[in-house]
Structures are given as C-alpha cells and as structure tokens.
C-alpha cells in the first residue's frame, strides 16, 4: 500500500448533530481530549467561572452558551486522523448544518436519554437520510433519569425511519446507573463518574458471567441485564455493516459525555464501523478519493474569525489527492488558475499553517473574495464541477437600513460578506441600490447575529423593520419579462446577490395566483450555487 493510500484510508470525516442541549459540544470536546488536541475540556455554558467550549469561538456564542456557526476540528487517535464538523444545534442556524453535512462522510447523532428524539434531531436526520449518510447514535446523559432504553430505540426507529442495533446496553440510569454491557466482548464496563475536564477514567471491566459482577451491581440489576441480553440476542436487529454504510441501520451506544463515561468505547466502535473518504458526484462522474489528482469544494465561508486578522476563510473539503502548500490549482467558477498558499487547520479560532493535507481533510484557505459556497477547485489537467450545494428558502424577512450615511462602504461590505458566508440572504428591488436591503433568514435569531456582527466587526449600526413576507421563489426561466407578469399586489420582485430574480410572497394564495396566471413561469423553492 502506498503512503498516499494509507493516509487517505486512515481519514474519518464526520458531522456531529443534535438538538440543542443534548450534549453535542461536550461530546466533541471529550473526543478532542482523548486525541490529545486539548488538555482540559471547557464547559458548554458560558458562565463566569467556567471556560467556554473550545469549539464556540464567536463572542455571541460565548454570551449565550450556544453554537451558531459550524466549527472544524481535527485530531489524531489510534492511528486515525479524524475531522469533526461540529454543527450548530439551534434550529435558527440549521442551514449552516445542511451545508456542513455535504462535507461529511458520516454523522454522529447525540440524543438526550431523558428527552429522546427532539424536533431539531428529526430535521437534521432528514438531510442525512436524503444523502444516505451513515449515522452513529450516542445516547447521552445516562447518569441522569432517562427513558427506558427500549423506548428510546423504538422512538429512533419510528421517528427517523431507520433500524437500530445497540452495540452496548445500559444497566440502570440516574443515580442507579451501573455501567454498560458490551455485546460483542460480553463484558461490563462499570460506571465511575469523572467530573470536569480530566480524561482519566477509572475503567473497571468485568466479565458478564463473573460472580463479582452480581455483587457490584446487585442481584436485581443483574437479573434485568440477563433478560435484556437474552431479548437483544434473540429479537434485536442483527448488526450488518453494509446496512450501516447505506444509512439504513444505526449502531447505538449509551454513555455520559459530561462524566467521560462511554466516550472512548464509542470512539473505538465508530472507528471500527465508519468508512474512509467517499466518492463525490461531479459532472464528470464520481470523483475517487484515492485518485492522486487534487480536488476540493467550498462548503463554508467565514469572515473575521479573528479580529486581529480581519480575514476571510473559505473552508474546503478535499475530495481527492493531496494538498501541498503553494500548489497551483484551477478555480472552476472563477475560470482561472490560483495558488493555494495560505491555508490553515483550525481549532476554533486557533490557527495553524499546514504544509500538506489529504483527501477527507478540511482546510481553511485565505479568501480574498473570490470563493463562493459550492465552488470546485481541481487540477488544471482534469477540470470538472461538483454538484452544487442547495440554498434553502428563507422563512423570515426584514428591511434593514444603515443609520449612518458616512458608513455606507462598511455597511455594504459587511452585509455582502456575511451574505457570502450563507448565514443570511440579501435581496434588493430590481434596479434598486444597496442603501436599502431586504434580508431573508431561516431563523429569527440570525437577525440578532447580523446586527451584532455588523456593529462589532464593521462598526455599523442598522435599523431593522420586519416584513410580512412568508415565502420566496426563485425564477428558473430568467429570460422572462418580470414586469409583464400578472402578480398579486403584495408580491415583490427582487434579485439576489448573484443577480438571480426572485419573487417574495405574503401567503400561499399569492404563489397560486402567480403560477395560475402565468403559465410560462417556472418557480423553484431553492437555488443551487
């Protein structure tokens, strides 16, 4: 096996998804702790006497104790190079998560044992299912009162429409949580909580049929465990790795990320069952990750990650070949050769210059303003384009105005840069100027982030006026004469940042009117970059 093939084979790139407060950021940090990437874990909530989560870098995230942007984190463990895409849990930032999932080969789904499958988990799962992404489930917070494990498994199957196969099984919960039974090895890992940021877990492993186990967990819990093992072995879904890889069967582990219990066993199981980088579809067919010709696509853009740098980073998923610092590549959308000279790997806002990276890795490249989400980068000798990343329709709209005419340049730059990141969508009336902009967002909290970032990163204050529009549709047949269309009086004609024409509607009736009265009009719910 060549060094290149070995390096790619050892790459694992996954997104970590959950409903807010299920423990996703805590689990991410414990992975980093085991990989030696950090020495002490932070706490998720931003309290005065606690550290902030290492993957939450934006000031507003630290204030609110939530993640509103996707972080990219890399660490090495047990011979593997692991790329974690830590996504926002808050539903108002789900579009960032959708785009991030495009860069992942698999997903780790974190579920709160007391709450089960929650709304945001359901929404994110649908995106994984659309792409047939393998999902590995970690049922968290077993050290607190929890739902019955059978009920949790049934809920995952019914709500998410996929089979589950427990890899380990919990013994009790809450104050009576005794540990987990590992089904393959037939051993019990006893629960010894470790609070705070230490990774040392006093792991007490006992054979299932060891008489000492009965003494330690008690006769009642041992009898229940015997019944559970018999039931799981007799009636549970069989483990089938092919079905896991097709996204039809989810391996399930139980544990407690905050107390460091079950995290390392879960990581071992994940590495045993997950896949190396997978092919990505292009207009020239699937691109083999083991092909030595370099290629990548941009799935995220972030400006001002560090106030001292005032820069803009384009995050690229390497899809084939090897990156070397200073290499010449072809930017398909820009139709020109460029040099990738300033590239970083990131740990939140800490950045490290890298000399090389391989298929499956995520790199942050300095962006002078030439990249957009969905762009393809490849070698000049083999040109192609990857499938675009969808832009989803915003659900909330507001008109924003700059309150200081002397800061017009900063206002335009700030709004355009934040829009290019994909956090917001901006529209202007056809023939209108950037003095007055309509902003569309998926979740209303994004308006607050926009206002906060314009003030703190661009020194611009804005006035925001909510608008009553509820729906947006892209016009697919762009040659159509917009002003000849028969539309309801409250329908607005606008264009987006790329000059594409759209219609804003106050209600479904307006959409029906537009399609009924203009038979030639072709409308779409999303736009591909």
Coordinates of C-alpha atoms in Angstrom, one line a residue, residues 24 52 79 131 153 179 223 257 267 310 315 319-320 346 372 383 408 418 430 445 458 488 502 505:
X24 CA -23.1 17.6 21.4
X52 CA -16.2 28.4 27.2
X79 CA -3.6 5.8 14.1
X131 CA -27.8 11.8 1.2
X153 CA -34.6 2.6 20.4
X179 CA -22.5 1.0 33.5
X223 CA -31.3 -10.3 36.6
X257 CA -20.2 12.6 28.0
X267 CA -15.0 6.3 19.6
X310 CA -9.7 40.7 9.8
X315 CA -13.4 26.0 4.2
X319 CA -12.2 15.2 -2.2
X320 CA -9.2 13.6 -3.9
X346 CA -8.3 25.2 12.9
X372 CA -18.5 31.2 -3.0
X383 CA -11.4 20.0 -15.0
X408 CA -22.1 53.3 3.6
X418 CA -22.0 38.0 5.8
X430 CA -34.8 45.3 -9.2
X445 CA -32.0 34.6 15.8
X458 CA -17.8 46.5 10.8
X488 CA -50.9 39.9 -6.7
X502 CA -37.0 36.1 -7.3
X505 CA -45.0 36.3 -1.4

